[in-house]
Short mmCIF file of C-alpha atoms in Angstrom, two decimals:
data_model
loop_
_atom_site.label_atom_id
_atom_site.label_comp_id
_atom_site.label_asym_id
_atom_site.label_seq_id
_atom_site.Cartn_x
_atom_site.Cartn_y
_atom_site.Cartn_z
CA MET A 1 107.27 109.80 107.78
CA ARG A 2 106.70 107.15 110.45
CA LYS A 3 109.15 108.98 112.72
CA ASP A 4 107.91 112.52 112.08
CA LYS A 5 104.30 113.26 113.00
CA CYS A 6 104.42 116.66 111.31
CA LEU A 7 105.21 115.00 108.04
CA TYR A 8 102.46 112.41 108.67
CA ALA A 9 99.90 115.24 109.16
CA LYS A 10 101.05 116.98 106.02
CA ALA A 11 100.83 113.74 104.09
CA ALA A 12 97.27 113.18 105.32
CA LYS A 13 96.16 116.53 103.90
CA THR A 14 98.07 116.01 100.65
CA GLU A 15 96.39 112.68 100.14
CA LEU A 16 92.97 114.23 100.65
CA ASP A 17 93.76 117.21 98.39
CA GLU A 18 94.92 114.95 95.59
CA ASN A 19 91.91 112.67 95.81
CA ASP A 20 90.26 114.70 93.06
CA TYR A 21 89.55 113.27 89.63
CA ILE A 22 90.03 116.71 87.98
CA THR A 23 93.08 118.18 89.71
CA GLY A 24 94.54 115.21 91.57
CA LYS A 25 98.21 114.20 90.95
CA ARG A 26 99.91 110.88 91.26
CA LEU A 27 101.52 110.45 94.73
CA PHE A 28 104.80 108.65 95.47
CA GLN A 29 105.99 107.56 98.86
CA GLU A 30 109.48 106.06 99.25
CA GLN A 31 109.62 102.75 100.97
CA GLU A 32 112.55 100.57 102.02
CA THR A 33 112.68 98.64 98.76
CA GLY A 34 110.94 100.98 96.36
CA PHE A 35 108.02 103.41 96.05
CA LEU A 36 104.38 103.26 97.00
CA VAL A 37 102.36 104.78 94.18
CA CYS A 38 98.85 106.19 94.65
CA ASN A 39 97.09 107.11 91.40
CA PRO A 40 94.41 109.89 91.19
CA PRO A 41 90.84 108.60 91.41
CA MET A 42 88.86 107.66 88.29
CA PRO A 43 86.04 110.05 87.27
CA PRO A 44 82.76 109.15 89.04
CA LEU A 45 80.15 107.23 87.13
CA THR A 46 77.86 109.44 85.05
CA THR A 47 74.12 109.42 85.52
CA GLN A 48 73.77 107.14 82.49
CA GLU A 49 76.37 104.70 83.83
CA LEU A 50 74.75 104.68 87.26
CA ASP A 51 71.37 103.90 85.64
CA GLU A 52 72.90 101.02 83.73
CA VAL A 53 74.43 99.58 86.88
CA TYR A 54 71.17 99.80 88.87
CA ALA A 55 69.23 98.30 85.95
CA LEU A 56 71.15 95.08 86.36
CA PRO A 57 69.06 92.20 87.77
CA PHE A 58 70.33 92.25 91.35
CA MET A 59 68.49 89.83 93.61
CA LYS A 60 68.52 92.20 96.63
CA TYR A 61 68.01 89.15 98.82
CA TYR A 62 70.14 86.77 100.81
CA HIS A 63 71.57 83.54 99.30
CA PRO A 64 69.28 80.49 99.63
CA VAL A 65 72.01 78.81 101.74
CA TYR A 66 70.89 80.95 104.66
CA GLU A 67 67.25 79.75 104.45
CA ASN A 68 67.80 76.77 106.75
CA GLN A 69 69.28 79.15 109.31
CA GLY A 70 66.16 81.24 109.44
CA GLY A 71 67.21 83.76 106.87
CA ILE A 72 68.68 87.20 107.60
CA ALA A 73 66.23 89.53 109.32
CA ALA A 74 68.07 92.73 108.33
CA ILE A 75 67.53 92.01 104.66
CA GLU A 76 64.08 93.70 104.61
CA GLU A 77 65.61 97.10 105.18
CA VAL A 78 68.01 96.61 102.25
CA GLU A 79 65.61 94.77 99.98
CA PHE A 80 63.08 97.57 99.97
CA SER A 81 65.40 100.59 100.02
CA ILE A 82 66.63 102.65 97.08
CA THR A 83 70.01 104.34 96.58
CA HIS A 84 69.62 107.44 94.42
CA ASN A 85 73.06 109.10 94.69
CA ARG A 86 76.75 108.54 95.23
CA GLY A 87 79.47 110.67 96.79
CA CYS A 88 79.28 113.39 99.42
CA PHE A 89 80.69 116.99 99.39
CA SER A 90 80.13 117.55 103.10
CA GLY A 91 83.72 116.75 103.97
CA CYS A 92 83.32 115.73 107.61
CA ASN A 93 86.80 114.97 109.00
CA PHE A 94 85.81 111.75 110.73
CA CYS A 95 84.18 110.24 107.64
CA ALA A 96 86.01 108.18 105.01
CA LEU A 97 83.44 108.79 102.25
CA ALA A 98 85.72 111.48 100.73
CA PHE A 99 88.12 108.66 99.86
CA HIS A 100 85.97 105.65 98.98
CA GLN A 101 83.14 107.46 97.14
CA GLY A 102 84.64 110.92 96.63
CA ARG A 103 83.29 114.41 97.32
CA SER A 104 81.81 114.85 93.82
CA VAL A 105 78.09 113.90 93.93
CA THR A 106 76.51 111.99 91.07
CA SER A 107 72.98 110.64 90.98
CA ARG A 108 70.67 108.38 89.06
CA SER A 109 68.08 109.80 86.79
CA PRO A 110 64.56 110.23 88.25
CA ASN A 111 63.25 107.62 85.80
CA SER A 112 65.76 105.02 86.97
CA VAL A 113 64.76 105.52 90.61
CA ILE A 114 61.08 105.40 89.84
CA GLN A 115 61.51 102.22 87.78
CA GLU A 116 63.22 100.56 90.79
CA GLY A 117 60.29 101.70 92.96
CA LYS A 118 57.85 100.00 90.61
CA ALA A 119 59.99 96.81 90.66
CA LEU A 120 59.92 96.86 94.47
CA ALA A 121 56.11 97.21 94.46
CA ALA A 122 55.83 94.19 92.20
CA ASN A 123 57.84 92.00 94.60
CA PRO A 124 55.61 89.39 96.29
CA ARG A 125 57.34 90.14 99.56
CA PHE A 126 56.57 93.90 99.36
CA LYS A 127 54.34 95.11 102.18
CA GLY A 128 53.82 98.65 100.96
CA TYR A 129 56.82 100.38 102.54
CA ILE A 130 59.90 101.72 100.83
CA HIS A 131 62.27 101.97 103.79
CA ASP A 132 64.68 104.52 102.34
CA VAL A 133 65.41 106.66 99.31
CA GLY A 134 68.83 107.92 100.10
CA GLY A 135 72.61 107.47 99.89
CA PRO A 136 75.62 108.83 101.66
CA THR A 137 73.60 112.03 102.22
CA ALA A 138 69.98 111.67 101.33
CA ASN A 139 69.29 115.24 100.09
CA TYR A 140 72.19 115.65 97.66
CA ARG A 141 71.46 115.25 93.96
CA LYS A 142 74.37 117.08 92.25
CA PRO A 143 77.82 118.61 92.81
CA SER A 144 77.94 121.57 95.11
CA CYS A 145 78.62 124.21 92.42
CA GLU A 146 79.51 124.72 88.75
CA LYS A 147 83.14 125.51 89.71
CA GLN A 148 83.53 122.04 91.16
CA LEU A 149 82.61 120.50 87.83
CA LYS A 150 85.26 122.52 85.95
CA SER A 151 88.05 123.14 88.44
CA GLY A 152 87.69 120.36 90.98
CA LEU A 153 87.16 120.72 94.73
CA CYS A 154 88.43 123.66 96.69
CA ARG A 155 91.49 122.63 98.74
CA ASN A 156 91.36 124.89 101.72
CA LYS A 157 87.68 125.35 102.27
CA ARG A 158 84.54 123.27 102.64
CA CYS A 159 81.17 123.61 100.97
CA LEU A 160 79.16 123.82 104.17
CA SER A 161 81.32 124.35 107.25
CA PRO A 162 81.72 126.35 109.31
CA SER A 163 78.96 128.07 107.17
CA PRO A 164 77.69 127.41 103.65
CA CYS A 165 79.83 128.74 100.76
CA ASP A 166 78.24 131.59 98.86
CA LYS A 167 78.78 129.59 95.66
CA LEU A 168 76.73 126.60 96.97
CA GLU A 169 73.85 125.67 94.78
CA VAL A 170 70.98 124.50 96.89
CA SER A 171 67.91 122.77 95.48
CA HIS A 172 65.65 119.87 96.60
CA ARG A 173 63.25 120.16 93.62
CA GLU A 174 64.38 117.06 91.73
CA TYR A 175 64.64 114.92 94.92
CA LEU A 176 61.16 116.04 95.95
CA GLY A 177 59.79 115.15 92.50
CA ILE A 178 61.22 111.67 92.81
CA LEU A 179 59.66 111.18 96.24
CA ARG A 180 56.28 112.34 94.99
CA SER A 181 56.44 109.94 92.02
CA LEU A 182 57.33 107.01 94.32
CA ARG A 183 54.40 107.82 96.59
CA SER A 184 52.04 107.64 93.72
CA ILE A 185 53.04 104.09 92.71
CA PRO A 186 50.21 101.57 93.25
CA LYS A 187 50.74 99.33 96.33
CA VAL A 188 53.12 101.91 97.91
CA LYS A 189 51.72 102.94 101.32
CA LYS A 190 54.68 104.93 102.59
CA VAL A 191 58.08 106.12 101.43
CA PHE A 192 60.57 106.82 104.20
CA VAL A 193 63.87 108.78 104.14
CA ARG A 194 66.18 107.15 106.70
CA SER A 195 69.53 108.01 105.24
CA GLY A 196 71.18 111.05 106.83
CA ILE A 197 69.72 114.47 105.98
CA ARG A 198 72.28 117.20 105.89
CA PHE A 199 70.28 119.76 107.92
CA ASP A 200 72.41 122.86 107.17
CA TYR A 201 71.98 122.20 103.43
CA LEU A 202 68.23 121.77 103.99
CA ILE A 203 67.74 125.12 105.77
CA ALA A 204 69.87 126.84 103.14
CA ASP A 205 67.10 126.15 100.60
CA ARG A 206 64.75 129.16 100.37
CA ASP A 207 61.99 126.84 99.15
CA ASP A 208 60.35 125.02 102.07
CA SER A 209 58.45 122.57 99.90
CA PHE A 210 60.81 119.65 100.49
CA PHE A 211 61.09 120.35 104.24
CA LYS A 212 57.30 120.41 104.58
CA GLU A 213 56.70 117.20 102.65
CA LEU A 214 59.59 115.43 104.40
CA ILE A 215 57.78 116.06 107.65
CA GLU A 216 54.30 115.29 106.28
CA HIS A 217 55.13 112.07 104.37
CA HIS A 218 58.62 110.67 104.85
CA ILE A 219 59.39 110.41 108.65
CA SER A 220 58.37 107.45 110.76
CA GLY A 221 58.05 109.51 114.01
CA GLN A 222 61.80 110.31 114.36
CA LEU A 223 64.31 112.02 112.14
CA LYS A 224 67.95 111.29 112.72
CA VAL A 225 70.36 114.14 112.23
CA ALA A 226 73.99 114.69 113.17
CA PRO A 227 74.95 117.91 115.00
CA GLU A 228 77.69 115.77 116.74
CA HIS A 229 78.63 118.44 119.33
CA CYS A 230 77.91 122.06 120.37
CA SER A 231 81.41 123.45 121.04
CA ALA A 232 82.60 125.52 118.10
CA ALA A 233 86.23 124.52 118.72
CA VAL A 234 85.29 120.80 118.51
CA LEU A 235 83.00 121.23 115.54
CA ASP A 236 85.77 123.04 113.66
CA LYS A 237 88.02 120.02 114.21
CA MET A 238 85.22 117.76 112.97
CA GLY A 239 84.53 119.84 109.90
CA LYS A 240 80.90 120.34 111.00
CA PRO A 241 78.77 123.50 111.01
CA HIS A 242 78.41 125.43 114.26
CA ILE A 243 75.54 124.61 116.56
CA GLN A 244 73.53 127.67 115.48
CA SER A 245 72.69 125.85 112.25
CA TYR A 246 71.23 122.90 114.15
CA LYS A 247 69.20 125.12 116.50
CA LYS A 248 67.76 126.96 113.47
CA PHE A 249 66.93 123.66 111.85
CA ALA A 250 65.40 122.17 114.97
CA SER A 251 63.21 125.24 115.52
CA LYS A 252 61.92 125.06 111.93
CA PHE A 253 61.41 121.33 112.21
CA TYR A 254 59.15 121.55 115.24
CA GLN A 255 57.34 124.51 113.82
CA LEU A 256 56.47 122.61 110.60
CA THR A 257 55.67 119.46 112.59
CA LYS A 258 53.17 121.37 114.69
CA THR A 259 51.67 122.93 111.58
CA ALA A 260 51.25 119.47 110.03
CA GLY A 261 49.49 118.27 113.16
CA LYS A 262 52.04 115.56 113.81
CA GLU A 263 54.05 114.39 116.86
CA GLN A 264 57.54 113.81 115.57
CA TYR A 265 60.96 114.20 117.12
CA LEU A 266 64.64 114.70 116.24
CA VAL A 267 67.20 112.10 117.23
CA PRO A 268 70.62 113.82 117.29
CA TYR A 269 73.81 111.89 116.69
CA LEU A 270 76.44 112.93 119.21
CA MET A 271 80.14 112.12 119.50
CA SER A 272 82.43 112.22 122.51
CA SER A 273 86.22 112.36 122.73
CA HIS A 274 86.84 113.62 119.17
CA PRO A 275 90.25 115.27 118.78
CA GLY A 276 89.91 118.79 120.11
CA SER A 277 87.37 117.79 122.74
CA THR A 278 88.56 118.60 126.21
CA LEU A 279 86.76 117.76 129.48
CA LYS A 280 85.40 121.32 129.51
CA SER A 281 84.07 120.85 125.95
CA ALA A 282 82.19 117.72 127.08
CA VAL A 283 80.74 119.61 130.02
CA GLU A 284 79.68 122.35 127.61
CA LEU A 285 77.88 119.73 125.56
CA ALA A 286 76.20 118.26 128.62
CA VAL A 287 74.95 121.71 129.67
CA PHE A 288 73.62 122.29 126.13
CA LEU A 289 71.74 118.97 126.14
CA LYS A 290 70.21 119.82 129.55
CA ARG A 291 69.16 123.28 128.43
CA GLU A 292 67.64 121.95 125.15
CA ASN A 293 65.94 118.99 126.99
CA ILE A 294 67.75 116.46 124.85
CA ARG A 295 68.38 113.02 126.38
CA PRO A 296 70.22 110.87 123.89
CA GLU A 297 69.61 107.16 124.11
CA GLN A 298 72.82 106.34 122.22
CA VAL A 299 76.12 108.21 121.93
CA GLN A 300 79.21 107.50 119.94
CA ASP A 301 82.71 107.53 121.28
CA PHE A 302 85.33 108.56 118.67
CA TYR A 303 87.48 105.74 117.44
CA PRO A 304 90.21 106.24 114.81
CA THR A 305 89.33 104.59 111.49
CA PRO A 306 91.50 104.46 108.33
CA GLY A 307 91.30 107.18 105.70
CA THR A 308 90.14 110.20 107.78
CA ILE A 309 91.65 113.53 108.79
CA SER A 310 90.31 112.96 112.34
CA THR A 311 92.40 109.80 112.60
CA ALA A 312 95.47 111.77 111.56
CA MET A 313 94.71 114.28 114.28
CA TYR A 314 94.31 111.43 116.81
CA TYR A 315 97.63 109.87 115.95
CA THR A 316 99.70 113.04 115.48
CA GLY A 317 98.06 115.53 117.84
CA ILE A 318 98.24 117.97 114.94
CA ASN A 319 95.57 119.56 112.83
CA PRO A 320 96.66 118.81 109.21
CA TYR A 321 94.90 121.92 107.92
CA SER A 322 96.61 124.46 110.28
CA MET A 323 99.51 122.36 111.58
CA GLU A 324 98.63 123.52 115.07
CA PRO A 325 98.61 121.22 118.10
CA VAL A 326 95.26 119.51 118.88
CA TYR A 327 94.29 118.13 122.27
CA VAL A 328 93.44 114.47 122.00
CA PRO A 329 91.59 112.55 124.80
CA LYS A 330 93.16 109.06 124.80
CA THR A 331 93.04 107.59 128.31
CA PRO A 332 90.22 105.17 128.96
CA GLU A 333 89.28 107.19 132.07
CA GLU A 334 88.83 110.50 130.24
CA LYS A 335 87.03 108.90 127.30
CA ALA A 336 84.63 107.24 129.72
CA SER A 337 84.10 110.57 131.53
CA GLN A 338 83.29 112.42 128.28
CA ARG A 339 80.95 109.70 127.22
CA ALA A 340 79.19 109.68 130.53
CA LEU A 341 78.66 113.44 130.47
CA LEU A 342 76.56 113.01 127.27
CA GLN A 343 74.18 110.85 129.31
CA TYR A 344 74.58 112.63 132.63
CA PHE A 345 70.99 111.76 133.60
CA LEU A 346 71.63 108.00 133.83
CA PRO A 347 72.08 106.72 137.44
CA LYS A 348 74.96 104.49 136.36
CA ASN A 349 76.89 107.54 135.13
CA ARG A 350 76.46 109.64 138.31
CA ASP A 351 79.85 108.96 139.91
CA LYS A 352 81.75 109.55 136.64
CA VAL A 353 79.86 112.83 135.94
CA MET A 354 80.50 114.06 139.53
CA GLU A 355 84.26 113.35 139.16
CA ALA A 356 84.39 114.92 135.72
CA LEU A 357 82.68 118.10 136.93
CA LYS A 358 85.10 118.37 139.79
CA LYS A 359 88.03 117.97 137.48
CA ALA A 360 86.66 120.58 135.09
CA GLY A 361 86.12 123.05 137.87
CA ARG A 362 82.34 123.00 137.35
CA THR A 363 81.07 122.06 140.81
CA ASP A 364 78.35 124.69 140.22
CA LEU A 365 76.65 121.99 138.11
CA ILE A 366 76.35 119.66 141.18
CA GLY A 367 73.34 120.22 143.38
CA SER A 368 69.60 120.76 143.16
CA GLY A 369 69.46 123.91 141.00
CA LYS A 370 67.62 123.87 137.70
CA ASP A 371 70.88 123.99 135.76
CA CYS A 372 72.67 121.25 137.69
CA LEU A 373 73.56 118.06 135.93
CA VAL A 374 73.62 115.75 138.95
CA PHE A 375 72.02 115.93 142.38
CA GLY A 376 74.44 116.13 145.33
CA SER A 377 76.76 118.34 147.25
CA VAL A 378 80.44 119.17 147.17
CA PRO A 379 82.18 118.88 150.56
CA GLN A 380 83.68 122.28 151.53
CA LYS A 381 87.31 122.59 152.48
CA LYS A 382 88.02 122.52 156.17
CA THR A 383 89.30 125.78 157.68
CA ALA A 384 91.49 126.39 160.72
CA PRO A 385 89.94 125.80 164.20
CA GLY A 386 88.19 128.86 165.48
CA SER A 387 87.41 130.22 162.05
CA LYS A 388 83.84 131.44 161.65
CA LYS A 389 83.63 129.84 158.22
CA GLY A 390 84.52 126.52 159.73
CA LYS A 391 81.30 126.30 161.71
CA ASN A 392 79.04 125.92 158.65
CA THR A 393 80.87 123.30 156.65
CA GLY A 394 80.94 119.52 156.24
CA ARG A 395 78.15 117.87 158.16
CA LYS A 396 75.49 120.52 157.65
CA ALA A 397 76.02 120.34 153.90
CA ASP A 398 75.59 116.56 154.01
CA ASN A 399 72.44 116.77 156.03
CA GLY A 400 71.03 119.37 153.67
CA TRP A 401 71.72 117.05 150.74
CA GLN A 402 70.05 114.08 152.43
CA GLY A 403 67.00 116.16 153.32
CA LYS A 404 66.55 117.34 149.74
CA ARG A 405 66.94 113.80 148.46
CA LYS A 406 64.13 112.50 150.75
CA ARG A 407 61.73 115.13 149.39
#
């Protein structure tokens, strides 16, 4: 398998398919001196078992040995946060959650979560703020459908991408009830949701109650969501929904925010250089960001990590689902160019963006027009002496650029 990338890609998909506690089979891989055996996963903890685990007297604080070193500042976010679920059925290709927590969602009982909220409020260090009530995906409380409980996960389709499955059961009622109960606990001033919200699952809910109260009570000015890209070809390789879902969500978010009389914003997570992302794909994303007036402060460059389908794509150049070739940006130069395009507006990125646009054949995005990504001009090709076209090239273009820059 080390010598055959096609076999490696097939093995990656097989490993994911068999990582199911209902239908998974034991896997064997021959090694030089024997066999590597991978057993199917254990069933996830039930609600009762999760409640018992979280009822244990965890300190949720750093060890006293760190006191003389000034403590650990990050502990406050952990100390006063609540995990209410486990597992994630989203199935993003670049995420290892499918392996280390599984795609079958289980959750604690509402009473267990509320009791932990009361315990936090009784803590002498509590200042009135519960920093998060979430998990791998904040707004999941149960498996995606009844079929998943009986027959396991579907092997050749996802619950949400490229569009939600018609069998998907969507409800935020129980989660909303938990948040309301936590808000009513004495000494609690604010309950935040800072774990990732799956926005396509949210807008699939016909009941807007959770969406409205999320905006009214549980956001600290910004809500982080993860569209990741805008190119359909790239999103398909990521296992993410197409950008229309994000645009629908964003429109509803700002509509409800305005109705609530608040000033709140979306902070989109974006990723460059994922397998399948060409330079033209990165330019497409930059144009989308400009059109939508999005200026990301931080962007993530794809790095291969163990246990993901995206890493298998990166290594093999093959999509394990279709066994078709996948373009993989690997050179430091191209990865830097794709990353720079996501922040085309930063002066430090200007040269990289200019060069990337030229390579992609998108010099129409260089100039002073409203759709241009960077200000400047592209030198025209010299023509033969005596040619009429040759009289209006080169220097005049440079002078025009300088004049516009001065204004």
